[in-house]
Structures are given as structure tokens and as C-alpha cells.
Amino acid sequence: MMGQILRWFREHPDQYISGEQLSKQLKVSRTAVWKQIRQLRNEGYKIEAYPKKGYKLVEAPRQISAVKIASMLKTVSFGQQMKCYERIGSTQTKAFEWAEQGAREGAVVLTEMQLSGKGRRGKTWHSPPYKGLWMSMILKPVIPLQFTPHLTLMIAVALCRVLRQQNVEATIKWPNDIMLDQKKCAGILLETAAEDERVRVAVAGIGISVNLELEDYPEELLKHVTSLKIATRRSWDREQLLAYFLNEWETLYLLYMAEGFEPIRGLWEALCCHIGQTVEILTVHGVKKGKMLGINSLGALKMEQHDGKQLEIYSGDLKNPF
Ligand code: BTN
């Protein structure tokens, strides 16, 4: 129904339509019309309501421009193929489908909003419209399966470096959350299809909360998450940010393919906010507590426990330090 209302507005620019006319045309109740108008407003459409005249669409949200992104790319393959959607379930699913149909390495699926955005560990990812960068990239790296964490750590480094170049004090929380003011503003989800212990295709999903405002988040998330806009008190140009990010990421990817993980590991450790601090990691073997020393060559977290023993943790959730 929302689509029908929008279509009416698009086909009748600058015209008014009353709630009653809309409800007759769409064969739904006035309340249903009102709810849809409210939903459109939530999604960024400016719809004014005038007594006696009805509703008028004043401004539609500005959609991300693939052409503008392309004009700022300096890459060979990253982002050179791009599909932009207005709303889809998850860019991850679309990217896997596209990979099966022959998309090249570096192809990007981008959407204005996700209806079922996926986070790590089966969580959902809050992806409201027109304010974030919700994207997935297809990668076909020639690496063994156990090296896939390198890819996510590299992406975190690329994003964090780009933000720092813009004078934003971003840091990385192990393994690959991007943090601002100790709150998460971006996350990375890597999913792979493997064959014979080798990566056949990897889809790297990145969610960057760019211009979201406090009211765009459900109450319960606000303790842990933030956006670039909230943290820096200004709006960001999403196309420019994405282009900078893809440029930086491809540079690091080429560096990785040429020299291996060691240079990326050094960069990652320099940007991590917890090195040298006491941390608690929730693992399948219980909570592990100790001083974070860094990461090893496979991206596992190295910690020193209070008895001096060193531990390497491959998977777990880092609780905030105390
Ligand atoms: C995390 O839990 O930190 C990972 C979040 C990853 C979210 C992004 S948004 C674009 C892509 N599509 C998805 O469904 N998820 C990833």
C-alpha cells in the first residue's frame, strides 16, 4: 500500500489528496492510510497535511547515487560493479545470488534499507532507510579457509583509517567492531562458500551507521550503538564516505595479497582500543579475563592471564573493559 501512495504522489506532483480519497482509492480504512503516511514520514518523506486539502509530498529522501560514487572511485575492481536497491531483505543474500550468476570480485550490493539485516552470531542488524551504508562485497581471494578472519580485520582497519583521515577518533574493538565514544557505529559480517578447504567466494557485509539520529534507534540499542552523525554532530556525505572506504580497502587488499597479513596486523593493533588493557572475553569455554596483548597471525586475540599464562582466543565476545 505504501508503494501505491508513493506512486500517486509521484504521478501527481504538487497535488493534494485527502485521507478520504486515498482510503477510497486504496480500499482501506482512514486509519490504515494515516498509519502508512506516518511510516513514510519515518522513512524520511516530508509529507505535509493541510486542513481541508489533504496530504502533499513536499520532499522525498535523497537516494544514494551510484554515479556519484563511481566518479570518486580510484579502484581497479572494488565498487566497479554496483547494484543499488531501495529496500531488500539483506544485501548478503543478494550478493551471494549475484556471485553465483558470475559477478566479478569487488562487486558491491548496496541498499537504502534492509528488512532483515543480519548481524554476527545470528543477531539482526538495524538498517533503517536513507541514513546508513548497508552493503556487501563479493570477494574471491585465493586463500585457505582459516585465513578468512584476515579479511574482516582488514576491512575494520580500512574503515577506521578512513574515519581517522576525516579527524574522527574511531577505534577497533576485537575482532571487528568500529567504535566511536565507546559505542559501536559499524559492524562487519563475513560469510563464505568454501570448497576443498579454500574460499570459493566470500561476501563481506558492512553496516555503517552514518546519518542515523537518536530517534532512529530503538531505546534498547542506544546504550551500545551510535552513528557518525550523533558522534560528530554533523551530517556525512554517504557517497564520499563509501568511495573513500572502497579506495582504502582495495589498497589494503592488494597489500595483503602481496605481503600477507603481517602489515595489516600491525595496522590493526595500532587502531585497537584495548591493547594493554584488562579485558573479559565471553567464549564457549566461559569468561576469560586478562591483559590484551594483541592478535596473532590468524587474528586470534592474545591475552596474558593474571598468573602470567598466555592464551589465544579465536572466537568470542569482548565485554567492555572495567
Ligand atoms: C555485526 O554484527 O557487527 C555485523 C553487522 C553487519 C551488518 C551488515 S549491513 C550490510 C550487510 N547485510 C547484512 O544483512 N548484514 C551486513
Short mmCIF file of C-alpha atoms and ligand atoms in Angstrom, two decimals:
data_model
loop_
_atom_site.label_atom_id
_atom_site.label_comp_id
_atom_site.label_asym_id
_atom_site.label_seq_id
_atom_site.Cartn_x
_atom_site.Cartn_y
_atom_site.Cartn_z
CA MET A 1 0.00 0.00 0.00
CA MET A 2 2.89 2.36 0.80
CA GLY A 3 4.08 1.87 -2.78
CA GLN A 4 0.65 2.86 -4.10
CA ILE A 5 0.57 6.02 -2.04
CA LEU A 6 4.04 6.95 -3.26
CA ARG A 7 3.08 6.21 -6.85
CA TRP A 8 0.08 8.53 -6.53
CA PHE A 9 2.29 11.33 -5.19
CA ARG A 10 4.84 10.79 -7.96
CA GLU A 11 2.20 10.80 -10.68
CA HIS A 12 0.56 13.94 -9.25
CA PRO A 13 3.40 16.26 -8.29
CA ASP A 14 2.45 19.19 -6.07
CA GLN A 15 -1.13 17.96 -5.71
CA TYR A 16 -3.13 17.36 -2.59
CA ILE A 17 -5.06 14.24 -1.79
CA SER A 18 -7.30 13.84 1.20
CA GLY A 19 -7.18 10.88 3.55
CA GLU A 20 -10.70 10.04 2.46
CA GLN A 21 -9.81 9.97 -1.26
CA LEU A 22 -6.76 7.83 -0.53
CA SER A 23 -8.76 5.39 1.55
CA LYS A 24 -11.34 5.08 -1.26
CA GLN A 25 -8.73 4.60 -3.95
CA LEU A 26 -6.79 2.02 -1.96
CA LYS A 27 -9.90 0.42 -0.47
CA VAL A 28 -8.58 0.60 3.09
CA SER A 29 -9.61 2.42 6.23
CA ARG A 30 -8.66 6.03 7.01
CA THR A 31 -6.61 4.75 9.95
CA ALA A 32 -4.66 2.45 7.64
CA VAL A 33 -3.92 5.41 5.34
CA TRP A 34 -2.81 7.50 8.28
CA LYS A 35 -0.51 4.73 9.51
CA GLN A 36 1.12 4.46 6.09
CA ILE A 37 1.64 8.22 5.92
CA ARG A 38 3.28 8.04 9.34
CA GLN A 39 5.51 5.21 8.14
CA LEU A 40 6.56 7.19 5.05
CA ARG A 41 7.40 10.15 7.26
CA ASN A 42 9.52 7.87 9.44
CA GLU A 43 11.38 6.81 6.32
CA GLY A 44 12.29 10.39 5.53
CA TYR A 45 9.45 11.51 3.23
CA LYS A 46 8.28 15.03 4.05
CA ILE A 47 4.51 14.88 3.71
CA GLU A 48 2.55 17.90 4.75
CA ALA A 49 -1.08 17.73 5.83
CA TYR A 50 -3.28 20.74 5.17
CA PRO A 51 -6.77 21.05 6.66
CA LYS A 52 -9.47 20.55 4.02
CA LYS A 53 -6.91 19.95 1.23
CA GLY A 54 -5.23 16.78 2.42
CA TYR A 55 -1.72 15.42 2.03
CA LYS A 56 1.04 16.65 -0.24
CA LEU A 57 4.50 15.15 -0.79
CA VAL A 58 6.93 18.02 -0.28
CA GLU A 59 10.25 16.19 -0.41
CA ALA A 60 11.37 12.62 -0.97
CA PRO A 61 14.54 11.43 0.79
CA ARG A 62 17.66 11.73 -1.30
CA GLN A 63 18.75 8.36 -2.57
CA ILE A 64 22.34 7.34 -2.78
CA SER A 65 23.84 7.96 -6.21
CA ALA A 66 25.89 5.17 -7.77
CA VAL A 67 27.13 7.62 -10.41
CA LYS A 68 28.47 9.97 -7.76
CA ILE A 69 30.24 7.09 -6.00
CA ALA A 70 31.75 5.90 -9.30
CA SER A 71 33.08 9.39 -10.01
CA MET A 72 35.12 9.29 -6.81
CA LEU A 73 36.48 5.75 -7.04
CA LYS A 74 40.16 5.21 -7.70
CA THR A 75 39.88 1.44 -7.62
CA VAL A 76 40.56 -1.25 -10.18
CA SER A 77 37.77 -3.60 -9.11
CA PHE A 78 36.23 -2.58 -5.76
CA GLY A 79 32.85 -0.99 -6.42
CA GLN A 80 33.34 -1.01 -10.19
CA GLN A 81 30.27 -3.20 -10.46
CA MET A 82 27.50 -2.00 -8.19
CA LYS A 83 23.83 -2.72 -7.69
CA CYS A 84 21.77 -0.31 -5.61
CA TYR A 85 18.39 -1.22 -4.16
CA GLU A 86 15.82 0.78 -2.29
CA ARG A 87 14.81 -2.00 0.09
CA ILE A 88 15.74 -5.66 0.26
CA GLY A 89 15.92 -8.39 2.88
CA SER A 90 19.68 -8.48 3.24
CA THR A 91 22.50 -7.40 0.92
CA GLN A 92 24.31 -10.61 1.92
CA THR A 93 21.71 -12.83 0.25
CA LYS A 94 21.64 -10.67 -2.91
CA ALA A 95 25.43 -10.68 -3.12
CA PHE A 96 25.61 -14.50 -2.92
CA GLU A 97 22.99 -14.77 -5.66
CA TRP A 98 24.89 -12.31 -7.83
CA ALA A 99 28.17 -14.16 -7.21
CA GLU A 100 26.53 -17.37 -8.43
CA GLN A 101 25.44 -15.51 -11.56
CA GLY A 102 29.05 -14.51 -12.25
CA ALA A 103 29.63 -11.16 -10.54
CA ARG A 104 33.30 -10.21 -10.51
CA GLU A 105 35.48 -9.69 -7.46
CA GLY A 106 34.81 -6.28 -5.94
CA ALA A 107 31.14 -6.18 -6.99
CA VAL A 108 29.04 -4.35 -4.41
CA VAL A 109 25.39 -4.65 -3.43
CA LEU A 110 24.07 -1.59 -1.65
CA THR A 111 20.64 -0.85 -0.27
CA GLU A 112 18.89 2.08 1.33
CA MET A 113 17.22 -0.18 3.88
CA GLN A 114 17.19 -3.82 4.90
CA LEU A 115 14.10 -5.65 6.06
CA SER A 116 16.12 -8.42 7.70
CA GLY A 117 19.66 -7.14 8.06
CA LYS A 118 21.96 -9.79 9.52
CA GLY A 119 24.47 -9.23 12.29
CA ARG A 120 27.10 -11.61 13.63
CA ARG A 121 26.05 -14.63 15.70
CA GLY A 122 22.52 -14.71 14.35
CA LYS A 123 21.67 -11.22 15.59
CA THR A 124 19.67 -8.80 13.49
CA TRP A 125 21.18 -5.57 12.16
CA HIS A 126 19.16 -2.40 12.49
CA SER A 127 19.13 -0.91 8.95
CA PRO A 128 16.67 1.99 8.66
CA PRO A 129 16.33 3.83 5.32
CA TYR A 130 18.36 6.60 3.67
CA LYS A 131 20.77 7.21 6.51
CA GLY A 132 23.21 4.33 6.57
CA LEU A 133 25.58 2.44 4.32
CA TRP A 134 24.34 -1.14 4.21
CA MET A 135 26.44 -3.06 1.72
CA SER A 136 28.01 -6.38 0.79
CA MET A 137 31.06 -7.00 -1.36
CA ILE A 138 31.88 -10.13 -3.31
CA LEU A 139 35.45 -11.33 -2.87
CA LYS A 140 37.24 -14.26 -4.44
CA PRO A 141 40.53 -14.37 -2.58
CA VAL A 142 42.87 -17.28 -3.18
CA ILE A 143 43.42 -18.11 0.48
CA PRO A 144 42.87 -21.10 2.75
CA LEU A 145 39.68 -21.09 4.78
CA GLN A 146 41.40 -20.43 8.11
CA PHE A 147 42.68 -17.11 6.78
CA THR A 148 39.21 -15.60 6.32
CA PRO A 149 39.42 -13.62 9.60
CA HIS A 150 42.20 -11.65 7.86
CA LEU A 151 39.58 -10.21 5.55
CA THR A 152 37.33 -8.88 8.32
CA LEU A 153 40.24 -7.46 10.29
CA MET A 154 41.45 -5.74 7.12
CA ILE A 155 38.03 -4.20 6.50
CA ALA A 156 37.92 -2.87 10.04
CA VAL A 157 41.35 -1.30 9.50
CA ALA A 158 40.28 0.27 6.20
CA LEU A 159 37.15 1.82 7.68
CA CYS A 160 38.88 3.02 10.81
CA ARG A 161 41.69 4.61 8.79
CA VAL A 162 39.21 6.43 6.57
CA LEU A 163 37.39 7.82 9.59
CA ARG A 164 40.67 8.93 11.15
CA GLN A 165 41.58 10.69 7.90
CA GLN A 166 38.37 12.65 8.49
CA ASN A 167 39.51 13.55 12.01
CA VAL A 168 37.16 11.12 13.72
CA GLU A 169 38.63 9.26 16.69
CA ALA A 170 37.43 5.82 15.62
CA THR A 171 38.90 2.68 17.17
CA ILE A 172 38.54 -1.06 16.65
CA LYS A 173 37.12 -3.43 19.22
CA TRP A 174 38.21 -7.02 18.67
CA PRO A 175 37.58 -8.58 16.29
CA ASN A 176 36.00 -6.02 14.01
CA ASP A 177 33.60 -3.55 15.55
CA ILE A 178 34.21 0.09 14.76
CA MET A 179 33.75 2.23 17.84
CA LEU A 180 33.13 5.91 18.50
CA ASP A 181 32.82 7.18 22.06
CA GLN A 182 32.92 3.52 23.23
CA LYS A 183 29.81 2.75 21.19
CA LYS A 184 29.55 0.72 18.02
CA CYS A 185 28.99 2.65 14.79
CA ALA A 186 29.81 -0.05 12.25
CA GLY A 187 29.96 -3.83 12.06
CA ILE A 188 31.30 -6.42 9.66
CA LEU A 189 29.91 -9.83 8.81
CA LEU A 190 31.87 -12.18 6.58
CA GLU A 191 30.20 -15.23 5.11
CA THR A 192 31.96 -17.73 2.87
CA ALA A 193 31.20 -20.52 0.46
CA ALA A 194 34.13 -22.93 0.59
CA GLU A 195 35.39 -25.80 -1.50
CA ASP A 196 38.23 -28.15 -0.54
CA GLU A 197 39.23 -26.01 2.45
CA ARG A 198 39.60 -22.99 0.16
CA VAL A 199 37.43 -19.92 -0.12
CA ARG A 200 35.36 -20.07 -3.31
CA VAL A 201 33.51 -16.88 -2.66
CA ALA A 202 33.39 -14.61 0.36
CA VAL A 203 30.72 -12.00 0.90
CA ALA A 204 31.79 -9.19 3.20
CA GLY A 205 28.83 -7.35 4.70
CA ILE A 206 29.45 -3.95 6.20
CA GLY A 207 26.95 -1.83 8.03
CA ILE A 208 27.96 1.77 8.76
CA SER A 209 25.57 3.87 10.80
CA VAL A 210 26.22 7.18 9.08
CA ASN A 211 23.47 9.78 9.47
CA LEU A 212 21.16 7.98 11.90
CA GLU A 213 19.78 10.13 14.68
CA LEU A 214 18.87 9.17 18.23
CA GLU A 215 15.21 8.70 17.29
CA ASP A 216 16.19 6.23 14.55
CA TYR A 217 17.23 3.67 17.16
CA PRO A 218 15.10 1.52 19.39
CA GLU A 219 15.61 2.54 23.01
CA GLU A 220 17.38 -0.69 24.00
CA LEU A 221 20.14 -0.23 21.41
CA LEU A 222 21.10 3.29 22.38
CA LYS A 223 23.34 2.20 25.26
CA HIS A 224 25.63 0.33 22.89
CA VAL A 225 25.42 1.96 19.49
CA THR A 226 25.94 5.32 17.89
CA SER A 227 26.22 6.86 14.45
CA LEU A 228 28.76 9.12 12.82
CA LYS A 229 26.25 11.94 12.88
CA ILE A 230 25.44 11.52 16.57
CA ALA A 231 29.12 11.30 17.50
CA THR A 232 30.35 14.18 15.33
CA ARG A 233 27.21 16.36 15.36
CA ARG A 234 27.21 16.78 11.60
CA SER A 235 25.76 15.06 8.54
CA TRP A 236 28.02 12.99 6.35
CA ASP A 237 28.13 12.62 2.58
CA ARG A 238 27.42 8.91 2.22
CA GLU A 239 28.72 8.62 -1.35
CA GLN A 240 32.01 10.27 -0.49
CA LEU A 241 32.49 8.17 2.62
CA LEU A 242 31.81 4.98 0.69
CA ALA A 243 34.21 5.95 -2.12
CA TYR A 244 37.00 6.76 0.37
CA PHE A 245 36.36 3.47 2.10
CA LEU A 246 36.43 1.38 -1.07
CA ASN A 247 39.63 3.13 -2.20
CA GLU A 248 41.34 2.42 1.11
CA TRP A 249 40.06 -1.12 1.35
CA GLU A 250 41.30 -2.07 -2.13
CA THR A 251 44.74 -0.64 -1.31
CA LEU A 252 44.92 -2.80 1.83
CA TYR A 253 43.59 -5.84 -0.03
CA LEU A 254 46.34 -5.53 -2.65
CA LEU A 255 48.90 -5.05 0.11
CA TYR A 256 47.61 -8.21 1.80
CA MET A 257 47.77 -10.23 -1.42
CA ALA A 258 51.34 -9.05 -1.99
CA GLU A 259 52.77 -9.18 1.53
CA GLY A 260 50.46 -11.31 3.65
CA PHE A 261 48.77 -10.46 6.93
CA GLU A 262 51.72 -9.03 8.87
CA PRO A 263 51.40 -5.38 7.73
CA ILE A 264 47.62 -5.48 8.29
CA ARG A 265 48.16 -6.96 11.76
CA GLY A 266 50.40 -4.04 12.68
CA LEU A 267 47.86 -1.50 11.46
CA TRP A 268 45.03 -3.30 13.26
CA GLU A 269 46.90 -3.32 16.58
CA ALA A 270 47.66 0.40 16.26
CA LEU A 271 43.94 1.14 15.94
CA CYS A 272 42.63 -1.27 18.59
CA CYS A 273 41.34 0.43 21.73
CA HIS A 274 42.01 -2.39 24.18
CA ILE A 275 45.67 -3.33 23.77
CA GLY A 276 47.38 -3.30 27.15
CA GLN A 277 44.05 -3.20 28.95
CA THR A 278 42.36 -5.84 31.07
CA VAL A 279 39.52 -7.37 29.08
CA GLU A 280 36.90 -10.04 29.57
CA ILE A 281 36.02 -12.32 26.69
CA LEU A 282 32.93 -14.42 26.67
CA THR A 283 33.90 -17.69 24.95
CA VAL A 284 32.25 -21.09 24.58
CA HIS A 285 34.59 -22.21 27.39
CA GLY A 286 33.38 -19.47 29.73
CA VAL A 287 34.64 -15.98 30.50
CA LYS A 288 38.38 -15.39 30.05
CA LYS A 289 39.96 -12.41 31.74
CA GLY A 290 43.40 -10.93 31.20
CA LYS A 291 45.52 -8.24 29.62
CA MET A 292 45.07 -7.95 25.88
CA LEU A 293 48.46 -8.19 24.17
CA GLY A 294 47.42 -8.06 20.52
CA ILE A 295 46.38 -10.52 17.82
CA ASN A 296 48.25 -13.45 16.34
CA SER A 297 48.85 -14.29 12.69
CA LEU A 298 45.35 -15.78 12.38
CA GLY A 299 43.63 -12.86 14.08
CA ALA A 300 43.10 -14.63 17.42
CA LEU A 301 43.21 -12.39 20.49
CA LYS A 302 46.37 -12.86 22.57
CA MET A 303 45.92 -12.31 26.29
CA GLU A 304 48.01 -12.67 29.39
CA GLN A 305 46.12 -14.02 32.37
CA HIS A 306 46.89 -12.88 35.91
CA ASP A 307 49.03 -16.00 36.51
CA GLY A 308 51.24 -14.98 33.58
CA LYS A 309 49.90 -17.67 31.25
CA GLN A 310 49.29 -16.62 27.66
CA LEU A 311 46.09 -17.53 25.90
CA GLU A 312 44.93 -17.22 22.30
CA ILE A 313 41.21 -16.82 21.77
CA TYR A 314 39.84 -17.47 18.30
CA SER A 315 36.24 -16.62 18.85
CA GLY A 316 34.28 -14.82 21.49
CA ASP A 317 32.65 -11.58 22.52
CA LEU A 318 34.66 -8.90 24.18
CA LYS A 319 32.85 -7.26 27.06
CA ASN A 320 33.65 -3.64 27.73
CA PRO A 321 36.69 -3.22 29.98
CA PHE A 322 36.18 -2.35 33.60
C1 BTN B 1 27.82 -7.17 13.23
O1 BTN B 1 27.04 -7.87 13.89
O2 BTN B 1 28.61 -6.41 13.79
C2 BTN B 1 27.82 -7.28 11.73
C3 BTN B 1 26.84 -6.38 11.10
C4 BTN B 1 26.84 -6.44 9.59
C5 BTN B 1 25.71 -5.65 9.00
C6 BTN B 1 25.81 -5.55 7.51
S1 BTN B 1 24.67 -4.39 6.83
C7 BTN B 1 25.01 -4.95 5.23
C8 BTN B 1 25.20 -6.45 5.29
N1 BTN B 1 23.94 -7.13 5.08
C9 BTN B 1 23.52 -7.73 6.20
O3 BTN B 1 22.44 -8.34 6.29
N2 BTN B 1 24.41 -7.58 7.18
C10 BTN B 1 25.57 -6.83 6.73
#
